[in-house]
Coordinates of C-alpha atoms in Angstrom, one line a residue:
Chain A
M1 CA 139.3 114.7 94.1
L2 CA 136.0 113.0 93.6
L3 CA 133.9 114.9 95.9
Q4 CA 134.3 118.2 97.1
L5 CA 132.1 120.1 99.9
D6 CA 132.9 123.7 100.3
N7 CA 131.2 125.3 103.2
V8 CA 128.1 123.4 102.6
S9 CA 124.8 124.9 104.7
K10 CA 121.3 124.1 104.9
S11 CA 118.7 125.6 106.8
F12 CA 115.1 124.7 107.4
G13 CA 113.5 128.2 108.0
A14 CA 115.5 129.4 111.1
L15 CA 116.7 126.0 111.9
Q16 CA 120.3 125.7 110.7
V17 CA 121.0 122.1 110.3
I18 CA 124.2 121.9 108.5
N19 CA 126.6 124.8 109.1
Q20 CA 129.6 125.5 106.8
V21 CA 130.9 121.9 106.3
S22 CA 133.8 121.4 104.2
F23 CA 135.7 118.3 103.4
D24 CA 137.1 116.6 100.4
L25 CA 137.1 113.0 99.3
E26 CA 139.4 111.2 97.2
E27 CA 138.6 108.6 94.8
G28 CA 138.6 104.9 96.2
V29 CA 138.4 106.2 99.7
A30 CA 135.8 104.7 102.3
L31 CA 134.7 108.0 104.4
G32 CA 132.4 107.6 107.7
I33 CA 130.3 110.3 109.0
M34 CA 129.7 110.1 112.8
G35 CA 127.6 112.2 115.0
P36 CA 124.7 112.0 117.6
N37 CA 121.1 111.7 116.7
G38 CA 119.9 115.0 115.2
A39 CA 123.5 116.1 114.2
G40 CA 122.5 116.6 110.3
K41 CA 124.2 113.4 109.2
T42 CA 121.3 112.3 106.9
T43 CA 120.7 116.0 105.9
L44 CA 124.2 116.1 104.8
L45 CA 123.9 112.6 102.5
N46 CA 120.4 114.0 101.2
L47 CA 122.3 117.1 100.0
I48 CA 124.9 115.3 98.4
A49 CA 122.5 112.9 96.7
G50 CA 120.3 115.9 95.5
D51 CA 117.3 115.2 97.6
L52 CA 117.5 118.5 99.2
P53 CA 118.7 121.9 97.8
L54 CA 121.8 123.6 99.4
S55 CA 121.0 126.9 101.3
G56 CA 124.5 127.6 101.2
G57 CA 128.0 126.4 99.9
S58 CA 128.9 124.3 97.1
I59 CA 129.3 120.8 96.3
R60 CA 131.6 119.6 93.4
F61 CA 131.4 115.9 91.9
D62 CA 134.4 114.8 89.8
G63 CA 134.9 118.7 89.3
A64 CA 131.5 119.6 88.2
D65 CA 129.3 121.9 90.5
L66 CA 126.4 120.0 91.6
N67 CA 124.0 123.1 92.3
G68 CA 120.8 122.9 90.6
V69 CA 121.4 119.1 89.4
S70 CA 118.5 117.1 90.1
A71 CA 118.8 113.7 92.1
E72 CA 118.3 111.4 89.1
Q73 CA 121.0 113.3 87.3
R74 CA 123.4 112.9 90.1
C75 CA 122.6 109.2 90.1
L76 CA 123.3 108.9 86.2
S77 CA 126.6 110.8 86.8
G78 CA 127.9 108.1 89.4
I79 CA 126.3 108.9 92.9
G80 CA 124.5 106.0 94.1
R81 CA 122.6 105.9 97.5
T82 CA 120.8 103.7 100.0
S83 CA 118.0 105.0 102.4
Q84 CA 117.9 104.8 106.1
I85 CA 114.8 103.4 106.0
P86 CA 114.7 100.8 103.2
R87 CA 112.5 102.1 100.3
P88 CA 111.7 99.0 98.4
F89 CA 109.5 98.9 95.4
T90 CA 107.0 96.8 97.3
G91 CA 104.8 95.7 94.4
M92 CA 107.7 94.6 92.4
T93 CA 109.8 91.6 92.5
T94 CA 113.5 91.8 93.9
Y95 CA 114.6 91.3 90.3
E96 CA 112.7 94.1 89.0
N97 CA 113.7 96.5 91.7
V98 CA 117.1 96.0 90.8
L99 CA 116.2 96.2 87.3
V100 CA 115.1 99.8 87.8
G101 CA 118.5 100.7 88.9
A102 CA 120.2 98.9 86.0
M103 CA 117.8 100.2 83.2
Y104 CA 117.5 103.8 84.3
G105 CA 120.7 104.4 86.5
S106 CA 122.9 102.8 84.2
N107 CA 121.2 103.5 80.8
L108 CA 120.9 99.9 79.9
S109 CA 118.4 97.9 77.7
E110 CA 116.6 95.3 79.5
K111 CA 118.5 92.6 77.9
E112 CA 122.0 94.2 78.8
A113 CA 120.8 95.0 82.1
E114 CA 120.1 91.4 82.9
E115 CA 123.6 90.2 83.3
T116 CA 124.2 93.4 85.6
C117 CA 121.2 92.4 87.8
V118 CA 122.7 88.8 88.0
N119 CA 125.9 90.0 89.4
V120 CA 124.6 92.6 91.6
L121 CA 121.8 89.7 93.0
E122 CA 124.7 87.5 93.2
Q123 CA 126.8 89.7 94.8
T124 CA 124.3 91.0 97.5
G125 CA 123.1 87.2 98.3
L126 CA 119.6 87.9 96.7
L127 CA 119.6 85.7 93.8
P128 CA 117.4 83.1 95.2
R129 CA 114.9 85.8 96.3
W130 CA 114.7 86.8 92.6
N131 CA 110.9 86.2 92.2
V132 CA 110.1 87.3 95.4
E133 CA 107.7 90.6 95.9
A134 CA 109.9 93.2 97.6
G135 CA 107.3 93.8 100.1
Q136 CA 107.8 90.4 101.5
L137 CA 111.5 90.7 102.2
R138 CA 112.7 90.8 105.8
L139 CA 114.8 93.8 107.1
L140 CA 118.3 92.3 106.3
E141 CA 117.3 91.6 102.9
R142 CA 115.5 94.9 102.4
K143 CA 118.8 96.5 103.4
R144 CA 120.6 94.0 100.8
L145 CA 118.0 95.1 98.2
E146 CA 118.8 99.0 98.8
L147 CA 122.7 98.1 98.1
A148 CA 121.8 95.9 95.1
R149 CA 119.6 98.6 93.6
A150 CA 122.2 101.2 94.0
L151 CA 125.0 99.0 92.6
A152 CA 122.8 98.5 89.6
T153 CA 123.3 102.0 88.8
K154 CA 126.8 101.5 88.6
P155 CA 128.1 104.4 91.0
R156 CA 131.4 105.7 91.6
L157 CA 130.6 107.2 94.6
L158 CA 128.0 105.3 97.1
L159 CA 126.2 106.9 99.9
L160 CA 125.2 104.5 102.9
D161 CA 122.4 105.9 105.4
E162 CA 122.9 103.9 108.6
I163 CA 122.4 100.6 106.6
A164 CA 123.6 98.7 109.6
G165 CA 121.0 100.0 112.0
G166 CA 118.2 97.8 113.4
L167 CA 120.2 94.6 112.2
T168 CA 121.4 91.9 114.8
D169 CA 125.3 91.6 115.5
H170 CA 125.5 88.6 113.3
E171 CA 123.5 90.4 110.5
V172 CA 125.7 93.3 110.6
Q173 CA 128.8 91.0 110.5
E174 CA 127.2 89.8 107.2
L175 CA 126.8 93.3 105.9
L176 CA 130.3 94.4 107.0
E177 CA 131.6 91.6 104.6
L178 CA 129.3 92.7 101.9
I179 CA 130.5 96.5 102.2
R180 CA 134.2 95.5 102.4
D181 CA 133.7 93.7 99.1
I182 CA 132.0 96.9 97.3
R183 CA 135.0 98.7 98.7
A184 CA 137.3 96.1 97.2
Q185 CA 135.7 96.7 93.8
G186 CA 137.1 100.4 94.2
I187 CA 133.7 102.0 94.7
T188 CA 134.1 105.5 96.7
I189 CA 131.8 105.3 100.0
I190 CA 130.4 107.7 102.5
W191 CA 128.8 105.8 105.3
I192 CA 126.7 107.2 108.1
E193 CA 126.4 105.0 111.0
H194 CA 125.7 104.7 114.6
I195 CA 127.4 101.6 115.2
V196 CA 130.8 102.8 115.6
H197 CA 132.6 99.5 115.7
A198 CA 131.4 98.4 112.5
L199 CA 132.1 101.9 110.7
V200 CA 135.5 102.0 111.9
S201 CA 136.3 98.3 110.9
V202 CA 135.8 99.4 107.2
V203 CA 136.4 103.2 106.8
D204 CA 139.8 104.9 106.2
R205 CA 138.6 108.3 107.3
I206 CA 135.9 110.0 109.6
V207 CA 134.4 113.1 109.7
A208 CA 132.4 113.7 112.9
I209 CA 129.5 116.5 113.1
D210 CA 127.4 117.7 115.8
F211 CA 124.6 120.2 115.4
G212 CA 125.7 120.7 111.9
N213 CA 129.2 121.7 112.6
K214 CA 132.2 119.7 111.7
L215 CA 133.9 118.6 115.1
A216 CA 136.9 116.7 113.8
E217 CA 138.3 114.7 110.7
G218 CA 140.9 112.4 110.2
T219 CA 141.7 108.5 110.6
P220 CA 139.1 106.7 112.8
E221 CA 141.8 106.7 115.5
E222 CA 142.4 110.5 115.3
V223 CA 138.8 111.2 115.4
I224 CA 137.8 108.8 118.2
N225 CA 140.8 110.1 120.6
S226 CA 140.1 113.8 119.9
D227 CA 138.8 116.2 122.5
A228 CA 135.9 117.6 120.6
F229 CA 134.6 114.0 119.8
K230 CA 134.7 112.9 123.4
Q231 CA 133.0 116.2 124.6
V232 CA 130.1 115.3 122.3
Y233 CA 130.2 111.7 123.0
F234 CA 130.8 111.1 126.3
G235 CA 130.4 114.8 127.7
V236 CA 133.7 115.1 129.2
E237 CA 136.7 117.4 127.6
S238 CA 139.4 114.6 127.8
V239 CA 140.5 112.2 129.6
K240 CA 144.2 112.0 130.5
L241 CA 145.6 109.0 132.4
D242 CA 149.0 108.9 133.6
Chain B
M1 CA 106.6 83.5 76.5
N2 CA 103.8 81.3 77.6
R3 CA 101.9 83.8 79.8
D4 CA 102.1 86.3 77.3
R5 CA 100.8 84.3 74.4
R6 CA 97.8 83.2 76.7
L7 CA 97.0 86.7 77.1
I8 CA 97.1 87.5 73.6
L9 CA 94.8 84.8 72.9
I10 CA 92.4 85.8 75.6
L11 CA 92.4 89.3 74.4
S12 CA 91.9 88.2 70.6
I13 CA 88.9 85.7 71.4
A14 CA 87.2 88.4 73.7
F15 CA 87.9 91.0 70.8
I16 CA 86.3 88.9 68.3
F17 CA 83.5 87.7 70.6
F18 CA 82.5 91.5 71.1
A19 CA 83.0 92.5 67.6
S20 CA 80.6 89.9 66.3
F21 CA 77.9 91.6 68.2
A22 CA 77.9 94.2 65.6
F23 CA 76.4 91.6 63.4
W24 CA 73.6 90.4 65.3
A25 CA 73.0 92.4 68.5
G26 CA 70.2 94.8 69.0
R27 CA 70.4 98.4 69.3
G28 CA 69.9 98.3 72.8
T29 CA 72.8 96.0 73.8
M30 CA 75.1 97.5 71.4
N31 CA 74.2 100.9 73.2
T32 CA 74.9 99.7 76.6
L33 CA 78.1 97.8 75.6
T34 CA 79.3 100.9 73.7
E35 CA 78.9 102.9 77.1
F36 CA 80.8 99.8 78.6
F37 CA 83.7 99.9 76.6
Y38 CA 84.1 103.9 76.7
L39 CA 84.0 103.8 80.5
L40 CA 86.4 100.9 80.8
A41 CA 88.7 102.6 78.5
I42 CA 88.7 106.1 80.3
A43 CA 88.8 104.2 83.5
Q44 CA 91.9 102.4 82.6
L45 CA 93.6 105.5 81.5
W46 CA 92.7 107.0 85.0
N47 CA 94.1 104.2 86.4
L48 CA 97.5 104.5 84.5
L49 CA 97.4 108.2 85.6
A50 CA 96.3 107.7 89.2
G51 CA 97.3 104.4 90.2
Y52 CA 100.7 104.1 88.6
A53 CA 102.1 107.8 87.9
G54 CA 100.6 109.0 91.4
L55 CA 98.7 111.8 89.2
V56 CA 95.3 111.8 90.9
S57 CA 93.6 114.2 88.4
V58 CA 89.9 115.3 89.1
G59 CA 90.0 117.0 85.7
Q60 CA 89.9 114.2 83.0
Q61 CA 86.4 115.7 82.0
A62 CA 88.4 118.4 80.4
W63 CA 89.6 115.9 77.8
I64 CA 86.3 114.4 77.1
G65 CA 84.9 117.9 76.4
L66 CA 87.7 119.1 74.4
G67 CA 87.6 115.8 72.5
A68 CA 83.9 116.3 71.9
Y69 CA 84.0 119.8 70.5
A70 CA 87.4 118.9 68.5
L71 CA 85.2 116.4 66.7
L72 CA 82.2 118.6 66.2
V73 CA 84.7 121.3 64.6
S74 CA 86.8 118.9 62.6
T75 CA 83.6 117.0 61.1
D76 CA 80.7 119.5 60.9
D77 CA 82.8 122.6 60.2
I78 CA 86.0 121.5 58.6
G79 CA 84.5 118.4 56.8
L80 CA 87.0 115.7 58.0
P81 CA 85.7 112.2 57.7
V82 CA 84.5 110.8 61.0
Y83 CA 87.2 108.5 61.8
A84 CA 89.8 111.3 61.5
G85 CA 87.6 113.6 63.6
I86 CA 88.3 111.0 66.3
V87 CA 92.1 110.9 66.0
V88 CA 92.0 114.7 65.7
A89 CA 90.1 114.6 69.2
G90 CA 92.8 112.8 70.7
L91 CA 95.5 115.0 69.1
V92 CA 94.0 118.2 70.3
A93 CA 93.6 116.9 73.8
G94 CA 97.3 115.7 73.7
V95 CA 98.4 119.1 72.6
L96 CA 96.2 121.0 75.4
A97 CA 97.5 118.5 77.8
I98 CA 101.2 120.0 77.5
P99 CA 100.4 123.4 79.0
T100 CA 98.1 121.9 81.5
A101 CA 100.7 119.7 82.7
L102 CA 103.4 122.4 82.8
L103 CA 101.1 124.2 85.4
G104 CA 99.7 121.3 87.1
F105 CA 102.7 119.5 87.8
R106 CA 103.9 122.5 90.2
L107 CA 101.2 121.2 92.3
R108 CA 101.3 118.2 94.8
G109 CA 98.6 115.6 95.9
G110 CA 95.3 117.1 96.7
Y111 CA 96.5 120.7 95.1
F112 CA 97.1 118.9 91.9
A113 CA 93.8 117.2 92.0
I114 CA 91.9 120.7 92.6
G115 CA 94.2 122.3 90.1
T116 CA 93.4 120.0 87.0
W117 CA 89.9 120.5 88.1
V118 CA 90.2 124.4 87.7
M119 CA 91.9 123.8 84.2
A120 CA 89.0 121.7 83.2
E121 CA 86.4 124.3 84.2
V122 CA 88.9 127.1 82.2
F123 CA 88.5 124.8 79.0
R124 CA 84.6 124.6 79.7
L125 CA 84.3 128.3 80.3
S126 CA 86.4 129.0 77.2
V127 CA 84.1 126.8 75.1
T128 CA 81.0 128.1 76.7
A129 CA 82.0 131.9 75.9
S130 CA 82.0 131.1 72.2
S131 CA 78.2 131.3 71.6
D132 CA 78.3 132.2 67.7
W133 CA 80.5 129.5 66.8
L134 CA 80.2 126.6 69.5
G135 CA 76.7 127.6 70.5
G136 CA 77.6 128.9 73.9
G137 CA 76.0 127.1 77.0
L138 CA 73.3 125.4 75.1
G139 CA 75.7 123.6 72.8
R140 CA 75.6 122.5 69.5
S141 CA 74.2 119.5 67.6
I142 CA 76.7 117.0 65.3
I143 CA 74.9 116.9 61.8
V144 CA 75.4 113.0 62.0
N145 CA 73.5 112.3 58.6
N146 CA 76.4 113.7 56.9
L147 CA 78.9 111.2 58.7
F148 CA 76.6 108.1 58.8
S149 CA 74.8 106.2 56.0
S150 CA 71.8 105.3 58.8
P151 CA 71.0 105.4 62.1
S152 CA 71.8 101.7 62.6
A153 CA 75.4 102.3 60.7
R154 CA 76.2 105.0 63.4
I155 CA 75.4 102.6 66.4
T156 CA 77.3 99.8 64.7
S157 CA 80.5 102.3 63.9
I158 CA 80.5 104.0 67.4
Y159 CA 80.1 100.4 68.8
I160 CA 83.2 99.3 66.9
V161 CA 85.4 102.4 67.7
A162 CA 84.3 101.7 71.4
I163 CA 85.5 98.3 71.3
V164 CA 88.8 99.2 69.5
L165 CA 89.4 102.0 71.9
A166 CA 88.8 99.9 75.3
F167 CA 90.9 96.9 73.7
G168 CA 93.5 99.3 72.6
T169 CA 93.9 100.8 76.1
V170 CA 93.8 97.8 77.9
A171 CA 96.5 96.5 75.3
L172 CA 98.6 99.6 75.4
T173 CA 98.8 99.9 79.3
Q174 CA 99.9 96.0 79.2
Y175 CA 102.7 97.0 76.7
L176 CA 103.7 99.9 78.7
M177 CA 103.9 97.9 81.7
R178 CA 106.4 95.5 80.4
S179 CA 108.3 98.3 79.0
K180 CA 111.1 100.8 80.4
V181 CA 108.2 103.4 80.9
G182 CA 106.5 100.8 82.7
L183 CA 108.9 99.5 85.0
G184 CA 109.7 103.4 85.9
L185 CA 106.0 104.0 86.5
T186 CA 105.5 101.1 88.9
A187 CA 108.7 102.1 90.7
I188 CA 107.2 106.0 90.8
R189 CA 103.9 104.1 92.1
D190 CA 105.6 102.6 94.7
N191 CA 108.2 105.1 96.0
E192 CA 108.8 108.2 94.0
D193 CA 111.8 109.5 95.9
A194 CA 113.4 106.1 95.6
A195 CA 112.9 106.3 91.9
A196 CA 114.6 109.6 91.7
S197 CA 117.5 108.1 93.2
L198 CA 117.7 105.4 90.9
G199 CA 117.9 107.6 87.9
I200 CA 114.2 107.7 86.9
N201 CA 113.3 111.1 85.6
T202 CA 110.0 111.3 87.2
Y203 CA 109.0 114.2 85.8
R204 CA 109.2 112.9 82.3
V205 CA 107.9 109.8 83.0
K206 CA 104.7 111.5 84.4
M207 CA 104.5 114.1 81.4
I208 CA 104.4 111.4 79.0
I209 CA 101.5 109.5 80.8
F210 CA 99.7 112.5 81.3
I211 CA 99.7 113.1 77.7
L212 CA 98.9 109.7 76.7
C213 CA 96.1 109.7 78.9
A214 CA 94.5 113.0 77.4
V215 CA 94.9 111.7 73.9
G216 CA 93.0 108.4 75.0
T217 CA 90.5 110.3 76.9
G218 CA 90.0 112.8 74.1
M219 CA 89.5 110.1 71.7
V220 CA 86.8 108.7 74.0
G221 CA 85.3 112.0 74.3
A222 CA 84.9 112.1 70.5
L223 CA 83.1 108.7 70.7
I224 CA 80.4 110.1 73.4
A225 CA 80.0 113.2 71.4
L226 CA 79.0 110.9 68.5
N227 CA 76.7 108.8 70.6
Q228 CA 75.0 111.9 72.1
I229 CA 74.9 114.0 69.0
N230 CA 73.7 117.3 71.2
I231 CA 77.0 118.5 72.7
I232 CA 76.4 120.6 75.7
P233 CA 79.7 122.1 77.7
K234 CA 78.0 121.5 80.9
S235 CA 77.6 117.6 80.5
M236 CA 80.7 117.1 78.3
F237 CA 83.0 119.0 80.8
S238 CA 80.9 117.4 83.7
V239 CA 83.1 116.1 86.6
N240 CA 80.9 113.1 86.8
W241 CA 82.9 111.8 84.3
T242 CA 86.3 111.8 86.6
A243 CA 84.0 110.5 89.4
F244 CA 83.0 107.5 87.4
M245 CA 86.7 106.7 86.4
V246 CA 87.5 107.1 90.4
F247 CA 84.6 104.8 91.1
I248 CA 85.5 102.2 88.8
V249 CA 89.1 101.9 89.5
V250 CA 89.0 102.1 93.3
I251 CA 86.1 99.5 93.4
G252 CA 88.1 97.2 90.8
G253 CA 91.5 97.9 92.3
I254 CA 93.8 100.8 91.8
G255 CA 97.2 100.0 90.2
T256 CA 96.3 96.9 88.6
I257 CA 95.0 96.1 84.9
E258 CA 92.6 93.8 85.9
G259 CA 90.9 96.3 88.5
P260 CA 89.5 98.7 86.1
I261 CA 87.8 95.8 84.1
I262 CA 86.3 94.3 87.1
G263 CA 85.5 97.6 88.2
T264 CA 83.4 98.7 85.0
I265 CA 81.4 95.5 85.3
I266 CA 80.6 96.1 88.9
F267 CA 79.7 99.7 88.2
F268 CA 77.5 98.5 85.5
L269 CA 75.6 95.9 87.4
I270 CA 75.2 98.5 90.6
R271 CA 74.0 101.2 88.1
E272 CA 71.3 99.0 86.6
Y273 CA 70.2 97.9 89.9
L274 CA 70.1 101.4 91.5
S275 CA 68.5 103.3 88.6
D276 CA 65.2 103.0 90.1
F277 CA 66.6 105.4 92.7
G278 CA 67.0 108.4 90.3
E279 CA 69.6 110.9 91.9
W280 CA 69.9 108.8 95.1
S281 CA 71.8 106.4 93.1
F282 CA 75.0 108.8 93.0
I283 CA 74.9 109.0 96.7
I284 CA 74.8 105.0 97.2
L285 CA 77.6 104.8 94.6
G286 CA 79.7 107.3 96.5
V287 CA 78.8 105.2 100.1
I288 CA 80.1 102.2 98.2
A289 CA 83.3 104.0 97.1
V290 CA 84.1 105.2 100.5
G291 CA 83.2 102.0 102.1
M292 CA 85.7 100.3 99.9
M293 CA 88.5 102.5 100.5
L294 CA 88.1 102.1 104.1
I295 CA 87.5 98.3 104.1
A296 CA 89.5 97.1 101.2
P297 CA 91.6 100.0 99.6
Q298 CA 93.1 97.3 97.2
G299 CA 89.7 96.7 95.7
V300 CA 87.9 93.7 94.4
W301 CA 90.7 92.5 92.5
G302 CA 93.0 92.8 95.4
L303 CA 90.5 90.5 97.8
I304 CA 90.7 87.9 94.8
K305 CA 94.6 88.2 94.8
E306 CA 94.8 87.9 98.4
R307 CA 93.2 84.6 98.1
V308 CA 93.9 82.8 94.7
D309 CA 97.3 83.5 93.1
V310 CA 96.0 84.5 89.7
E311 CA 97.5 87.2 87.0
I312 CA 95.3 87.6 83.8
F313 CA 97.7 90.4 82.8
P314 CA 101.4 89.2 83.5
V315 CA 103.4 92.3 84.3
R316 CA 105.9 90.5 86.4
R317 CA 109.4 89.7 85.1
L318 CA 109.7 86.1 86.6
I319 CA 112.3 83.6 86.1
S320 CA 111.9 79.7 86.0
A321 CA 113.4 77.7 88.7
E322 CA 115.7 75.9 86.7
R323 CA 117.2 79.0 85.1
L324 CA 117.6 80.4 88.5
K325 CA 119.5 77.3 89.7
S326 CA 121.7 77.5 86.4
L327 CA 122.4 81.3 87.4
G328 CA 123.2 80.6 90.9
R329 CA 125.7 77.7 90.0
G330 CA 127.5 80.1 87.5

């Protein structure tokens, strides 16, 4: 198992945001996490990436307990992430943004890092924007930059936080191609997304959560057809047609 | 690289130009320029700290004061030559910056600012407590006759050290910005959380910068001590030093190398103009700084850059159109 979540919990004061969530993820699998607004999806991602400390339970990455491991060390050990609201280094060029990932995240010298950066920029379609200040990029380009930077750290596990959010249908299609391409490289993916059809077209498995609890887990079909999922998304116990 | 060669040329010419003052300029000119250059040096260091590492310290006077006293002790009491004393001043500040950072880095934002100020006060009070050795609140004087052959030699030597420190700081900042540390530092400046998720040990990068800035500011402190001869805790550990740094950097443009240089020039011009107003000049300076922050937070250099595409200190890693084309085909 590449990633193991065991009874992971997170509370902010009295507010229980994640409640004893467990699941395992094999290397090479793409996992989708679904759930309504405020279900705790981003919190779960932040816990895996090390941006927030756990309140209970444990997370193991490649067999090693991540408790007390900082975000930057998790990045170095192979966990890359993108952020729901892109966080570009606005005063740096597109190239320099990716260079940060390559030099720090993959521990390369500036010379060695160049090749990685060129590859990643080409893959994400940002090569023509090399010299452009990241603050001037459009939303889709910023989302691509999030991916490019994370890829430059050479992740084994890539965490995608609502990367398709706010994009037009056409843009979502473009991004889907890119994500499929990344998957084909053998990178394990955890993807949080509201846009169900986008998610379902890429991932192998889905975990559905609501109010911090795991509702269902399985293939996209199994989860979408489960009673618990229907209850949350459509407000009905189950729909039986005959 | 072309841009880098041009910068080295500009800096070399400027350095030679100002160094030549030592041979022909009057004492008054040299004294004014000495102050200009040491303020430029400490402002540039504060810019590195606050503008890049996000460490808005209000306690940089700690290093000025400690540097001053380190020089006093190492030359007068221990008998080191004056230039060794300046180096010792930097080292003492650097070493004491480590525990200060270990405590201060537990605090964030405004709390860090106040925390550094408190630490500076702790250092001031510790020095003041030693009345027998360091002269307590009344301070002590450096016996400069032992250090320099004549009064004019003192002014010239101090002036030379001031330009070396100022140019050294600017060159170091430029070098840092083109290094891995600078890349990380700029990333931290723009988004600290994102920097951490890309593998930057933000704590370590900040620690390096904090210590480096303390060393530089401590050396300037030694220089100020040599210039003023009388070393009084109240003035050496005065928060005014940091206020000047903040003013210069904010006016000139925070987070750029050009900003503090422009800021120091503006600061000097305004101060000359306001010298008739006495204490009121500080209030006017404060109003200007607040106004600038509200109207143009990017400073004068930011305003210039909005209109003209100039870059004196090239920190960007740009690629030529031809090279980009060949990569795109590949």
